[in-house]
Coordinates of C-alpha atoms and ligand atoms in Angstrom, one line a residue:
M1 CA 95.8 -28.0 151.8
K2 CA 96.1 -31.1 149.7
R3 CA 95.9 -34.4 151.5
M4 CA 98.3 -37.2 151.3
L5 CA 98.1 -40.8 152.5
S6 CA 100.5 -43.7 152.6
G7 CA 101.1 -46.9 154.4
I8 CA 103.8 -49.4 155.2
K9 CA 103.3 -53.0 155.9
P10 CA 106.0 -54.0 158.5
T11 CA 106.1 -57.7 157.9
G12 CA 109.8 -57.5 158.8
Q13 CA 112.2 -54.8 159.8
L14 CA 112.0 -51.6 157.8
T15 CA 114.7 -51.3 155.2
L16 CA 116.8 -48.6 153.6
G17 CA 114.6 -49.1 150.5
N18 CA 111.5 -48.2 152.6
Y19 CA 113.3 -45.2 154.0
I20 CA 114.5 -43.8 150.6
G21 CA 111.4 -44.8 148.6
A22 CA 108.8 -43.9 151.1
L23 CA 109.4 -42.8 154.7
R24 CA 111.9 -40.1 153.9
N25 CA 109.5 -38.5 151.4
F26 CA 106.6 -38.6 154.0
V27 CA 108.8 -36.5 156.3
K28 CA 109.5 -34.0 153.5
Y29 CA 105.8 -33.7 152.5
Q30 CA 104.4 -33.3 156.0
D31 CA 105.1 -29.5 155.9
E32 CA 103.3 -29.0 152.7
Y33 CA 100.5 -31.5 152.9
E34 CA 97.9 -32.8 155.3
M35 CA 99.6 -36.1 155.9
Y36 CA 98.1 -39.4 156.9
V37 CA 100.5 -42.3 157.5
F38 CA 99.4 -45.7 158.8
I39 CA 100.9 -49.0 159.7
A40 CA 99.2 -51.5 157.4
N41 CA 98.9 -54.4 159.9
L42 CA 96.0 -56.0 158.1
H43 CA 98.1 -56.2 155.0
C44 CA 100.9 -58.0 157.0
I45 CA 98.7 -61.0 157.6
T46 CA 98.1 -62.0 154.0
E47 CA 101.0 -64.3 154.7
Y48 CA 101.5 -66.0 158.1
Q49 CA 103.4 -64.0 160.6
E50 CA 104.7 -65.3 163.9
P51 CA 102.4 -63.3 166.3
L52 CA 105.0 -62.1 168.8
Q53 CA 107.3 -61.1 166.1
L54 CA 104.6 -59.3 164.2
S55 CA 103.6 -57.3 167.2
K56 CA 107.2 -56.3 167.8
N57 CA 107.6 -55.3 164.2
L58 CA 104.6 -53.0 164.5
T59 CA 105.9 -51.3 167.6
D60 CA 109.3 -50.9 165.9
A61 CA 107.8 -49.5 162.8
I62 CA 105.9 -46.8 164.7
A63 CA 109.1 -45.9 166.6
L64 CA 111.0 -45.8 163.4
Y65 CA 108.4 -43.5 161.7
L66 CA 109.0 -41.1 164.5
A67 CA 112.8 -41.6 164.5
C68 CA 112.9 -40.9 160.8
G69 CA 111.3 -37.5 161.4
L70 CA 107.5 -37.9 161.1
D71 CA 106.1 -35.4 163.5
P72 CA 102.7 -36.3 165.1
K73 CA 101.9 -32.6 165.3
K74 CA 102.1 -32.4 161.6
S75 CA 101.1 -35.9 160.5
T76 CA 98.3 -38.2 161.6
I77 CA 100.0 -41.5 162.4
F78 CA 97.7 -44.5 163.1
L79 CA 97.3 -48.3 163.1
Q80 CA 95.1 -49.7 160.4
T81 CA 93.1 -52.0 162.7
D82 CA 92.3 -49.0 165.0
V83 CA 90.1 -47.7 162.2
K84 CA 87.5 -50.4 161.6
A85 CA 86.2 -48.7 158.4
H86 CA 89.3 -50.1 156.5
A87 CA 88.1 -53.7 156.7
E88 CA 84.5 -52.8 155.8
L89 CA 85.3 -50.6 152.9
G90 CA 87.9 -53.2 151.8
Y91 CA 85.1 -55.7 151.4
I92 CA 82.9 -53.2 149.5
M93 CA 85.9 -52.5 147.2
A94 CA 86.3 -56.2 146.6
C95 CA 82.7 -56.3 145.4
N96 CA 83.6 -53.5 143.0
T97 CA 86.7 -55.1 141.6
Y98 CA 86.8 -57.6 138.7
L99 CA 88.8 -60.8 138.9
G100 CA 90.5 -59.8 135.7
E101 CA 91.9 -56.7 137.4
L102 CA 93.3 -58.7 140.3
N103 CA 94.8 -61.3 138.0
R104 CA 96.8 -58.6 136.3
M105 CA 98.5 -57.4 139.5
T106 CA 102.2 -58.0 139.0
Q107 CA 102.9 -58.6 142.7
F108 CA 100.3 -61.4 142.8
K109 CA 101.5 -62.8 139.5
D110 CA 105.1 -62.9 140.7
K111 CA 104.1 -64.9 143.7
T112 CA 102.0 -67.4 141.7
A113 CA 104.7 -67.7 139.1
K114 CA 107.1 -68.8 141.9
N115 CA 104.7 -71.6 142.6
E116 CA 104.5 -70.6 146.2
K117 CA 102.2 -72.9 148.2
N118 CA 99.3 -71.8 150.3
L119 CA 98.8 -68.4 148.8
T120 CA 95.8 -66.9 150.6
A121 CA 92.6 -65.2 149.4
G122 CA 93.7 -62.2 151.4
L123 CA 96.8 -61.8 149.3
Y124 CA 94.7 -62.0 146.2
T125 CA 92.2 -59.3 147.3
Y126 CA 94.9 -57.1 149.0
P127 CA 94.7 -54.4 146.3
C128 CA 91.0 -53.9 147.2
L129 CA 91.9 -53.3 150.9
M130 CA 94.6 -50.9 149.7
A131 CA 92.0 -49.1 147.6
A132 CA 89.9 -48.7 150.7
D133 CA 92.9 -47.5 152.7
I134 CA 93.3 -44.6 150.3
L135 CA 89.7 -43.8 149.3
L136 CA 88.5 -43.6 152.9
Y137 CA 90.6 -40.4 153.4
N138 CA 89.8 -38.7 150.1
A139 CA 93.5 -38.5 149.5
D140 CA 94.8 -36.3 146.7
Y141 CA 98.2 -38.0 146.5
V142 CA 99.7 -41.3 147.5
P143 CA 103.5 -41.2 147.9
V144 CA 104.9 -44.7 147.2
G145 CA 107.8 -46.5 145.7
D146 CA 107.7 -47.7 142.1
D147 CA 106.4 -51.2 143.0
Q148 CA 103.1 -49.8 144.3
K149 CA 102.2 -47.7 141.3
Q150 CA 100.0 -50.4 139.8
H151 CA 98.0 -50.7 143.0
V152 CA 97.4 -47.0 143.1
E153 CA 96.3 -47.1 139.5
L154 CA 93.8 -49.8 140.2
T155 CA 92.5 -47.7 143.1
R156 CA 91.9 -44.9 140.6
D157 CA 90.0 -47.3 138.3
I158 CA 87.8 -48.6 141.2
A159 CA 87.1 -45.1 142.4
Q160 CA 86.1 -43.9 139.0
R161 CA 83.9 -46.9 138.4
F162 CA 82.2 -46.5 141.7
N163 CA 81.6 -42.8 141.1
N164 CA 80.1 -43.5 137.7
K165 CA 77.8 -46.2 139.2
Y166 CA 76.7 -44.5 142.4
G167 CA 77.4 -40.8 141.8
K168 CA 80.5 -38.8 142.9
T169 CA 81.7 -40.4 146.1
F170 CA 85.4 -40.7 146.1
K171 CA 88.3 -38.3 145.2
V172 CA 90.4 -40.0 142.5
P173 CA 93.9 -40.1 143.9
E174 CA 97.3 -39.8 142.2
P175 CA 100.4 -41.8 142.9
L176 CA 103.4 -39.7 143.7
I177 CA 106.7 -41.3 142.9
A178 CA 110.0 -39.7 143.5
K179 CA 112.4 -39.3 140.6
V180 CA 115.4 -40.6 142.5
G181 CA 115.2 -43.5 144.9
A182 CA 111.8 -45.0 143.9
R183 CA 113.4 -48.4 143.4
I184 CA 116.4 -49.2 145.5
M185 CA 117.9 -52.5 144.4
S186 CA 119.4 -55.4 146.4
L187 CA 123.1 -55.0 147.1
S188 CA 123.7 -58.6 146.4
D189 CA 121.6 -58.8 143.3
P190 CA 120.9 -55.5 141.6
S191 CA 118.3 -57.0 139.3
K192 CA 116.0 -57.4 142.3
K193 CA 114.3 -54.8 144.6
M194 CA 115.9 -54.3 148.0
S195 CA 113.3 -56.2 150.1
K196 CA 112.6 -57.1 153.7
S197 CA 112.0 -60.7 152.5
D198 CA 115.6 -60.9 151.2
E199 CA 116.6 -64.5 151.9
T200 CA 120.3 -64.1 152.1
N201 CA 120.1 -60.9 154.2
K202 CA 123.2 -59.6 152.4
G203 CA 121.4 -57.4 149.9
C204 CA 119.2 -55.6 152.3
I205 CA 120.1 -52.9 154.8
Y206 CA 117.7 -52.7 157.7
L207 CA 117.2 -49.4 159.5
L208 CA 118.2 -51.1 162.7
D209 CA 121.2 -52.9 161.3
D210 CA 124.4 -52.6 163.4
L211 CA 126.5 -50.0 161.7
K212 CA 129.4 -52.3 161.1
V213 CA 127.1 -54.8 159.5
A214 CA 125.6 -52.2 157.3
R215 CA 129.0 -51.0 156.2
K216 CA 130.1 -54.5 155.4
K217 CA 127.0 -55.1 153.2
I218 CA 127.8 -51.9 151.2
M219 CA 131.5 -52.7 150.9
S220 CA 130.7 -56.1 149.5
A221 CA 127.9 -54.9 147.2
V222 CA 127.9 -56.6 143.9
T223 CA 129.2 -54.3 141.1
D224 CA 130.7 -55.2 137.7
S225 CA 134.0 -55.7 135.9
V226 CA 133.8 -52.6 133.8
G227 CA 135.8 -50.6 136.4
I228 CA 134.7 -47.1 135.3
I229 CA 132.6 -44.9 137.6
Q230 CA 129.8 -43.6 135.4
L231 CA 126.0 -43.8 135.1
D232 CA 125.1 -46.9 133.1
K233 CA 122.1 -48.5 134.7
E234 CA 121.8 -51.3 132.2
N235 CA 125.4 -52.5 132.3
Q236 CA 126.4 -51.4 135.7
P237 CA 123.2 -51.7 137.8
G238 CA 125.0 -52.3 141.1
L239 CA 127.2 -49.2 140.8
Y240 CA 124.2 -47.1 139.7
N241 CA 122.2 -48.3 142.7
L242 CA 125.0 -47.3 145.1
I243 CA 125.2 -43.8 143.5
E244 CA 121.4 -43.5 143.7
I245 CA 121.5 -44.4 147.4
A246 CA 124.1 -41.8 148.1
S247 CA 122.3 -39.2 146.0
S248 CA 119.0 -39.7 147.7
L249 CA 120.5 -39.4 151.2
T250 CA 122.6 -36.3 150.5
D251 CA 120.4 -34.5 148.0
R252 CA 123.5 -34.3 145.7
S253 CA 122.8 -35.1 142.1
M254 CA 124.0 -38.5 140.8
N255 CA 126.2 -36.7 138.2
D256 CA 127.8 -34.7 140.9
I257 CA 128.8 -37.8 142.8
V258 CA 130.1 -39.4 139.6
D259 CA 132.2 -36.3 138.9
E260 CA 133.8 -36.5 142.3
F261 CA 134.7 -40.2 142.0
A262 CA 135.4 -40.5 138.3
G263 CA 138.7 -42.1 137.6
Q264 CA 139.0 -43.7 141.1
G265 CA 138.4 -47.2 142.2
Y266 CA 135.0 -48.6 143.3
G267 CA 136.3 -49.0 146.8
K268 CA 136.5 -45.3 147.3
L269 CA 133.0 -44.8 146.1
K270 CA 131.7 -47.6 148.3
T271 CA 133.4 -46.1 151.3
Y272 CA 131.7 -42.8 150.6
V273 CA 128.3 -44.5 150.2
A274 CA 128.9 -46.5 153.4
D275 CA 129.8 -43.2 155.3
V276 CA 126.6 -41.5 154.1
V277 CA 124.4 -44.5 154.9
C278 CA 125.9 -45.1 158.3
A279 CA 125.6 -41.5 159.3
E280 CA 121.9 -41.5 158.4
L281 CA 121.3 -44.9 160.2
E282 CA 123.1 -43.6 163.3
K283 CA 120.8 -40.6 163.5
I284 CA 117.7 -42.7 163.1
Q285 CA 118.9 -45.4 165.5
N286 CA 119.7 -42.8 168.3
K287 CA 116.3 -41.4 168.0
Y288 CA 114.7 -44.8 167.9
H289 CA 116.4 -45.8 171.2
D290 CA 115.1 -42.6 172.8
I291 CA 111.6 -43.3 171.7
I292 CA 111.1 -47.1 171.9
N293 CA 110.7 -47.4 175.7
T294 CA 108.4 -44.4 176.3
H295 CA 104.7 -44.1 176.6
L296 CA 104.8 -41.7 173.7
L297 CA 103.8 -44.4 171.2
D298 CA 100.5 -45.2 172.9
E299 CA 99.5 -41.6 173.1
I300 CA 100.5 -40.8 169.5
M301 CA 98.6 -43.9 168.2
S302 CA 95.5 -43.2 170.1
E303 CA 95.4 -39.6 169.1
G304 CA 96.1 -40.6 165.4
A305 CA 93.3 -43.2 165.5
K306 CA 90.8 -40.6 166.8
K307 CA 91.6 -38.2 164.0
A308 CA 91.6 -40.9 161.3
N309 CA 88.3 -42.4 162.5
L310 CA 86.6 -39.0 162.2
I311 CA 87.2 -38.9 158.4
A312 CA 87.0 -42.6 157.7
E313 CA 83.6 -43.1 159.4
Q314 CA 82.1 -40.2 157.5
T315 CA 83.3 -41.7 154.2
L316 CA 82.0 -45.1 155.1
K317 CA 78.6 -43.8 156.1
N318 CA 78.4 -41.9 152.8
V319 CA 79.3 -45.1 150.8
E320 CA 76.8 -47.2 152.7
N321 CA 74.1 -44.7 151.9
K322 CA 75.1 -44.5 148.2
I323 CA 75.0 -48.3 147.8
G324 CA 71.7 -48.6 149.6
L325 CA 73.0 -50.6 152.6
K326 CA 71.1 -48.4 155.1
I327 CA 67.5 -49.0 156.1
K328 CA 65.4 -45.8 155.8
Y329 CA 62.9 -45.6 158.7
Ligands
ATP1 P1 108.9 -56.2 150.6 O1 110.2 -55.6 151.0 O2 108.6 -57.4 151.4 O3 108.8 -56.4 149.1 P2 107.7 -53.7 150.8 O4 108.9 -53.1 151.5 O5 107.6 -53.3 149.3 O6 107.7 -55.2 151.0 P3 106.1 -52.0 152.4 O7 106.9 -52.0 153.6 O8 104.7 -51.8 152.6 O9 106.4 -53.2 151.5 O10 106.6 -50.8 151.5 C1 106.5 -49.5 152.0 C2 106.9 -48.5 151.0 O11 108.3 -48.6 150.7 C3 106.1 -48.6 149.7 O12 105.8 -47.3 149.2 C4 107.2 -49.2 148.8 O13 107.0 -48.8 147.4 C5 108.5 -48.6 149.3 N1 109.6 -49.5 149.0 C6 109.8 -50.7 149.4 N2 111.0 -51.2 149.0 C7 111.5 -50.3 148.3 C8 112.8 -50.2 147.5 N3 113.6 -51.2 147.5 N4 113.0 -49.0 146.9 C9 112.2 -47.9 147.0 N5 111.0 -48.0 147.7 C10 110.7 -49.1 148.3
LTN2 N1 100.6 -52.1 149.6 C1 101.7 -51.3 150.2 C2 101.4 -50.9 151.6 C3 100.1 -50.2 151.6 C4 99.8 -48.8 151.1 C5 98.4 -48.6 151.4 C6 100.6 -47.8 150.5 C7 98.9 -50.7 152.1 N2 97.9 -49.8 152.0 C8 97.8 -47.4 151.0 C9 100.0 -46.7 150.2 C10 98.6 -46.5 150.4 C11 103.0 -52.1 150.1 O1 103.0 -53.3 150.1 N3 104.1 -51.5 150.1

């Protein structure tokens, strides 16, 4: 069975973008692949997080993983800091990554371009830790949204270089990006990715949003003045995004949805999208409330950490040997 690994960094509440671009796919893949899914808590602290809030977000994220359908009997679910090998291999990866490579990472470039103050060294070397996350588990595939493709490609470069230098050590993983829903856009500004860090809060639907609030965000989503329901991503990006959201959640093709609503007003289509989204959120939220106050989370996480450690420690030992870090008695 091929192995898959992915992580989510819950710096805020998980969003509909995370669900469509990542989580929902993990659930689909867990029947066909050996699935490892972790909460990337070390990645969260590349920027300051209020400690109590961070801890709550981590708990919420685990409960949401389960509520979205990840099954601990099929998938290994764990917290990054429960597997100490991530931090050590992350450092080793940083020693095998060139500054030029990190300087090219668009996520980092975007942040520096915005002139944000107090950017940390952790944010800069974040792709090295991400490479370690993946390579520790000899993953074949890494299912991610479009924005993470560049990081997985860097992981491949680092792995290949390491293998050439020290002999075959790592499996070189491939990114797996869904055809529909890999980049859900903000509802208030369809030129930007729907993001947890949305300042206005209007463009982003959170998985735990009150259903009325979620509906309102969709009904007031920015569209265009063309007034025709069709697929024109360039000139009608807001409309395209709404159709893509509905298509991802229903498994109907985007064309099929266009055919149903062609010739009608945007309001009808928005109502349909809101119905689809709210039905999905309601299912997730009901399960989330059943799970959040149980001891289930502790058990699942400690079981997951045990399984993950078994593989990760073996890889790390192999790497330490290859590099010559071990003393031979
Ligand atoms: P931020 O929202 O602050 O930019 P993020 O949501 O990209 O952060 P993660 O939570 O770690 O960061 O992302 C988890 C997964 O969700 C990644 O695979 C990412 O590509 C995917 N993802 C995030 N936002 C979207 C989106 N708008 N559309 C599709 N996939 C997304
Ligand atoms: N960088 C990713 C989260 C992440 C990840 C990973 C995804 C951290 N480590 C390993 C896949 C595999 C993000 O910001 N979305």
